[in-house]
GROMACS .gro file of C-alpha atoms in nm:
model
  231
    1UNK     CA    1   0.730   1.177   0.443
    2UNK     CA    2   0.543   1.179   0.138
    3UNK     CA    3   0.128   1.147   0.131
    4UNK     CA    4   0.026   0.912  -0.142
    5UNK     CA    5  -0.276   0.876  -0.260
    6UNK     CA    6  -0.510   0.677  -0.555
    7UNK     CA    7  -0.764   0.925  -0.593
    8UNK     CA    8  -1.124   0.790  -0.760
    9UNK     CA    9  -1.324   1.036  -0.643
   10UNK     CA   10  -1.563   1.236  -0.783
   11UNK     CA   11  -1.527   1.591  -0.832
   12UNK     CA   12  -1.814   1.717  -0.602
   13UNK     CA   13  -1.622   1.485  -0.306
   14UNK     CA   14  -1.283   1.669  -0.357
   15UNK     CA   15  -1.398   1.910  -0.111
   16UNK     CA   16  -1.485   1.692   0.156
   17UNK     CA   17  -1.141   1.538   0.114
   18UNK     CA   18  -0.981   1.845   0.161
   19UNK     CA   19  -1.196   1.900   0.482
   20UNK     CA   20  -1.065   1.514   0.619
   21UNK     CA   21  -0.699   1.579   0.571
   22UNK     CA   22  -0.749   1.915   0.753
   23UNK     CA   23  -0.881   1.729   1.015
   24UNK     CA   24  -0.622   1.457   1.007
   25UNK     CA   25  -0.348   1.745   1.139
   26UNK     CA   26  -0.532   1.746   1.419
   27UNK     CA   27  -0.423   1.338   1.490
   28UNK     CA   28  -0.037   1.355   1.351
   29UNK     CA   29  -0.116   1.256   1.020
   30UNK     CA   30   0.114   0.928   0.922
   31UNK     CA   31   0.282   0.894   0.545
   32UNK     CA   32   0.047   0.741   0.317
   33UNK     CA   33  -0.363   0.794   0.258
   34UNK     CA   34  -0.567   0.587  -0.035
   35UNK     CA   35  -0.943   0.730  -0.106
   36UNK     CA   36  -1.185   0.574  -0.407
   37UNK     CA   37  -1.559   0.677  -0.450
   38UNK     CA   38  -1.696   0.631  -0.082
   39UNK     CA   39  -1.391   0.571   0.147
   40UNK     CA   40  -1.104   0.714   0.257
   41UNK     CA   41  -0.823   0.514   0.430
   42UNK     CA   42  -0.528   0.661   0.605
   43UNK     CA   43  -0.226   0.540   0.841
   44UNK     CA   44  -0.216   0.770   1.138
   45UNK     CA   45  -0.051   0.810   1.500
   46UNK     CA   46  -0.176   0.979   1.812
   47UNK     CA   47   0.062   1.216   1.970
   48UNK     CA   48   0.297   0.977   2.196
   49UNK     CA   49   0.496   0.671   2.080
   50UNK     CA   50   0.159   0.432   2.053
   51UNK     CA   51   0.195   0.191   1.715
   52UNK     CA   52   0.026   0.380   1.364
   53UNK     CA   53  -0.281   0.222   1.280
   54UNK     CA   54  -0.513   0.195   0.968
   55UNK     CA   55  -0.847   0.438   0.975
   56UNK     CA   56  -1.117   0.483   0.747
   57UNK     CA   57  -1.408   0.675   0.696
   58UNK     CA   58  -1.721   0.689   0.525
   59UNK     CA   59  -1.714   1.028   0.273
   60UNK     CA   60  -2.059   0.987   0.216
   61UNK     CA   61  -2.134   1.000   0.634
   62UNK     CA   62  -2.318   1.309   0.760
   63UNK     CA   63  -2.052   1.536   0.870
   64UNK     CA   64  -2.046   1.864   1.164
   65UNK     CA   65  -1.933   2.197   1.171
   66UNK     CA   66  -1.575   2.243   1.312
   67UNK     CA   67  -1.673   2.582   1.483
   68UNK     CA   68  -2.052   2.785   1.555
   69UNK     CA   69  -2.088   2.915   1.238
   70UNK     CA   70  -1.820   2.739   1.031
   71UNK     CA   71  -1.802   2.605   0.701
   72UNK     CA   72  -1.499   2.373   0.774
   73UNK     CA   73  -1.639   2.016   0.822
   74UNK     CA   74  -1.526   1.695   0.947
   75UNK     CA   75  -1.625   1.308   0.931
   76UNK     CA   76  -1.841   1.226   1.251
   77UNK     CA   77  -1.696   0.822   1.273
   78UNK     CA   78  -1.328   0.672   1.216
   79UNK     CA   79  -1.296   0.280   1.196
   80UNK     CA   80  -1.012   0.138   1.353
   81UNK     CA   81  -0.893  -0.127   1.104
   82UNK     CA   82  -0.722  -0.347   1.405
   83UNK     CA   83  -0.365  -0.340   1.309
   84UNK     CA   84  -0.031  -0.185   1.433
   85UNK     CA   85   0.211  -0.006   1.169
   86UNK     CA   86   0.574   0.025   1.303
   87UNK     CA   87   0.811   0.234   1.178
   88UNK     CA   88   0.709   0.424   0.850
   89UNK     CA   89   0.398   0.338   0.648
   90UNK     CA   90   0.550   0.385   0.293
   91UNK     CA   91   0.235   0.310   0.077
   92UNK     CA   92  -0.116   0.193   0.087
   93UNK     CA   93  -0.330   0.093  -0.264
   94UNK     CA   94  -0.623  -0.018  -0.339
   95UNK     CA   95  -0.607  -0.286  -0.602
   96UNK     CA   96  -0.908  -0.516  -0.655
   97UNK     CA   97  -1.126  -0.416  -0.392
   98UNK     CA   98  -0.840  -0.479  -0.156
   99UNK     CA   99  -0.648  -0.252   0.048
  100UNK     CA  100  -0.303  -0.338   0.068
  101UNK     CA  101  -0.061  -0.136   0.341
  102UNK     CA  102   0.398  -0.184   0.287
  103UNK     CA  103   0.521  -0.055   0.610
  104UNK     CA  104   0.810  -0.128   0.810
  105UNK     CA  105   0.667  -0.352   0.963
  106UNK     CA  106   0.267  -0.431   1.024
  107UNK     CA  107   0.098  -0.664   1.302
  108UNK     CA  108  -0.286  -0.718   1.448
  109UNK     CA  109  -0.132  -0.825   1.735
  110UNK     CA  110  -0.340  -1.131   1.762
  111UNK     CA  111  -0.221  -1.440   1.891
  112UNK     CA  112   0.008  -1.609   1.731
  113UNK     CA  113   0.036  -1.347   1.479
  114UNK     CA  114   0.334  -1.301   1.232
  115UNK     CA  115   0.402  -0.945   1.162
  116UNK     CA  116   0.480  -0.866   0.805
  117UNK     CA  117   0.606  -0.560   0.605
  118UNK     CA  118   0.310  -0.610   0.322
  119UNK     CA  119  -0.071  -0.709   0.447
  120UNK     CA  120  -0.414  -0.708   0.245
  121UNK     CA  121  -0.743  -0.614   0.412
  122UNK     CA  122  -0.993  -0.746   0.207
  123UNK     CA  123  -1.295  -0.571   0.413
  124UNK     CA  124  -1.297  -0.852   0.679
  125UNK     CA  125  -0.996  -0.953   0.777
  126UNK     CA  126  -0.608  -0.887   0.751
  127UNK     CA  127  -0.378  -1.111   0.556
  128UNK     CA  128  -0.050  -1.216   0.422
  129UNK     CA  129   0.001  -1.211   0.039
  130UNK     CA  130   0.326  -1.214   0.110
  131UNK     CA  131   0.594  -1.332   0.350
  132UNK     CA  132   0.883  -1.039   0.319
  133UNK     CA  133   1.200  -1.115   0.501
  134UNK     CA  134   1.554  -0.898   0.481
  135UNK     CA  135   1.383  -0.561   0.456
  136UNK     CA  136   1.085  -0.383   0.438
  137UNK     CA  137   0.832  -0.328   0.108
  138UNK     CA  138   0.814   0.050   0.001
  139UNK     CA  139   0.645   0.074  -0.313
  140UNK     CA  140   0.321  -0.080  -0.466
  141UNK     CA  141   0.268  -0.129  -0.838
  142UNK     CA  142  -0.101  -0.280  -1.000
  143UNK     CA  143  -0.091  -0.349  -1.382
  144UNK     CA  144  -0.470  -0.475  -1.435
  145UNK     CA  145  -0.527  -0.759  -1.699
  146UNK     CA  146  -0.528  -0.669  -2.075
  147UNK     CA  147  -0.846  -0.792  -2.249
  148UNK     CA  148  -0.836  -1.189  -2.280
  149UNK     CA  149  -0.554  -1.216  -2.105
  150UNK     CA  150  -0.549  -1.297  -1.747
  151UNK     CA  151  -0.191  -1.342  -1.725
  152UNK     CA  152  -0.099  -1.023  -1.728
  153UNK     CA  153  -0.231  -0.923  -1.386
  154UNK     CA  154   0.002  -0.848  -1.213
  155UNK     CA  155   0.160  -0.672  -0.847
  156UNK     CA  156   0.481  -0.581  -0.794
  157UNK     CA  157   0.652  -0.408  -0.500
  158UNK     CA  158   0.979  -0.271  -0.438
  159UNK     CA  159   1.188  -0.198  -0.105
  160UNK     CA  160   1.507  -0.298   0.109
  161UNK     CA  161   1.415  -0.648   0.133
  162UNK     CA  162   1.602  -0.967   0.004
  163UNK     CA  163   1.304  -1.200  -0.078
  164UNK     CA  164   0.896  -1.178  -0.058
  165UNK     CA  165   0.628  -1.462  -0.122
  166UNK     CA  166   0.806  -1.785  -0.087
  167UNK     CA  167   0.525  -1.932   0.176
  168UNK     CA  168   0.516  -2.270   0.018
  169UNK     CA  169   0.915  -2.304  -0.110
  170UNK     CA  170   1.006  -2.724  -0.039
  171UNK     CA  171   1.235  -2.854  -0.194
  172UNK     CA  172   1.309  -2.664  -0.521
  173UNK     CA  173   1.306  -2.246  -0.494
  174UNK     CA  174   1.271  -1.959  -0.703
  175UNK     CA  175   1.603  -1.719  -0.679
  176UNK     CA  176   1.544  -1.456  -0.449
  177UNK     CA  177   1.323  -1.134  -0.506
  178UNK     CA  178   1.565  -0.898  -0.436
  179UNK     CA  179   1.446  -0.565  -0.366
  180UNK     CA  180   1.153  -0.596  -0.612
  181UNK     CA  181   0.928  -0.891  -0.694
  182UNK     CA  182   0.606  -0.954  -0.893
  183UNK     CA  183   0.281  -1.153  -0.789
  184UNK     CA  184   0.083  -1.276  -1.068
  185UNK     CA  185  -0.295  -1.289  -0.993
  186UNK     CA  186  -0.348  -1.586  -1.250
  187UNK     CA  187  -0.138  -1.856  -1.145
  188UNK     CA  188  -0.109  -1.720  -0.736
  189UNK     CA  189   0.267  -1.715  -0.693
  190UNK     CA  190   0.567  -1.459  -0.676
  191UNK     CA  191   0.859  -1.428  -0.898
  192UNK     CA  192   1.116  -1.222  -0.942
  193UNK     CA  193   1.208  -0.962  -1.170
  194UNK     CA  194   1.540  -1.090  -1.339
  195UNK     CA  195   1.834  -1.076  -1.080
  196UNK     CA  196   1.688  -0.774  -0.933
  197UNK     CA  197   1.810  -0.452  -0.800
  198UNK     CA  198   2.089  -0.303  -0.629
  199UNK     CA  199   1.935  -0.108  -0.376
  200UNK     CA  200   1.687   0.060  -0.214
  201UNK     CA  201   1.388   0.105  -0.481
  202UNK     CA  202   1.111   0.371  -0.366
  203UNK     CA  203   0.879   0.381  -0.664
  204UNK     CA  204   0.713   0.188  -0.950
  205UNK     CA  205   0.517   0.285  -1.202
  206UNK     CA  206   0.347   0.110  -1.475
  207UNK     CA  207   0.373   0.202  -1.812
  208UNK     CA  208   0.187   0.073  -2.182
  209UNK     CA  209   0.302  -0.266  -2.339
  210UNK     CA  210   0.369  -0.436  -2.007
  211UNK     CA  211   0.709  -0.154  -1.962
  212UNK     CA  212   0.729  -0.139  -1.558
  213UNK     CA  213   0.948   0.165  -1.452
  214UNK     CA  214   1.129   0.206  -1.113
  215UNK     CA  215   1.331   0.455  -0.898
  216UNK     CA  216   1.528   0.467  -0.610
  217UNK     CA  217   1.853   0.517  -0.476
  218UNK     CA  218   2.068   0.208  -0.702
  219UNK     CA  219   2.304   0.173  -0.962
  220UNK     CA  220   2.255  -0.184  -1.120
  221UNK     CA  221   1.914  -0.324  -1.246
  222UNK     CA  222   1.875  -0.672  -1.393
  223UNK     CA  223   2.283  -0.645  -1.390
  224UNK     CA  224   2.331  -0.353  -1.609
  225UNK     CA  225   2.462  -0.007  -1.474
  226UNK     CA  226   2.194   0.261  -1.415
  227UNK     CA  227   2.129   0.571  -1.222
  228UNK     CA  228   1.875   0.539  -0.998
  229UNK     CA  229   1.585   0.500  -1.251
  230UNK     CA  230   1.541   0.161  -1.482
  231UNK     CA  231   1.286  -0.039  -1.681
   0.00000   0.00000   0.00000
């Protein structure tokens, strides 16, 4: 599986991030790693068939020589972030000060707890932005606001799944998100994204004057007839 990574480091940290994911071999590294100015935050799984769970360390933490003598270093504390990834972790942002983490599935394995494919850390606790059923979430998109306008912040997220986000549908509901949907910051709800897509989608990337383009493995978007790419 692929690493991903948002990378906001600066330059003089790039080594010690090479020096981490050395380390990370060590552990069974999982899919999908996110790292901005002072943290790094991975999904990884001890040998055996325990759950994946979400680390992070502090770059800026003193670190220790791998060998007498060495110049390889590693970081001297990992934080457990308290939840269980089944399956495969497909991809893990940071958006907003937030950490957000689409897996096959994701639980903290409290009581009463309702596992999810997409959860939020916000640096306290775990949450739900969205309730995903039919599927699983495998791609993370953040288009930040454009000058004045609120509005336009926005999240999408692609996958396998049929729906995401209705947590408060009564008596009237949106159509279905299928396989990709969009959460807009401003007003706090999901929508989707015309009648949606085929199949599977894997990837989305933003582009300039709102243009949001996405791959995967489909051949109709919004209806019309494509090869696995659209916008």
């Amino acid at each position: 599986s692929p690493f991903l990574c948002t990378p906001a480091t600066p330059s003089m940290r790039r080594l010690r991030i090479a020096h981490v994911l050395l380390f990370l071999l060590a552990i069974t590294l999982a899919c999908s790693l996110a790292a901005h100015a002072e943290f790094l935050y991975v999904v990884a799984q001890a040998p055996g068939n325990s759950p994946s769970r979400v680390l992070t360390v502090d770059l800026t933490a003193p670190v220790n020589p791998v060998t007498p003598g060495g110049n390889m270093t590693y970081p001297t504390s990992w934080l457990d972030l308290g939840v269980n990834v089944m399956g495969t972790a497909w991809d893990i942002r940071l958006f907003r000060g937030n950490l957000y983490v689409a897996a096959d599935l994701i639980s903290t394995g409290q009581p009463n707890d309702d596992p999810n494919s997409l959860m939020m850390f916000d640096g306290n606790s775990w949450s739900i932005p969205g309730s995903v059923t039919g599927g699983s979430v495998r791609a993370l998109a953040y288009v930040p606001p454009l000058p004045d306008n609120p509005a336009t912040e926005k999240l999408h997220v692609g996958g396998t799944f049929s729906d995401v986000g209705n947590l408060a549908c009564q008596e009237e509901c949106p159509p279905p998100a299928l396989r990709i949907g969009v959460y807009t910051f401003d007003r706090g709800i999901w929508s989707p994204m015309g009648t949606g897509i085929s199949g599977r989608v894997n990837a989305i990337a933003p582009g300039s004057g709102g243009i949001v383009y996405v791959g995967g493995l489909f051949t109709k978007a919004g209806g019309v007839t494509v090869s696995n790419v659209a916008y």
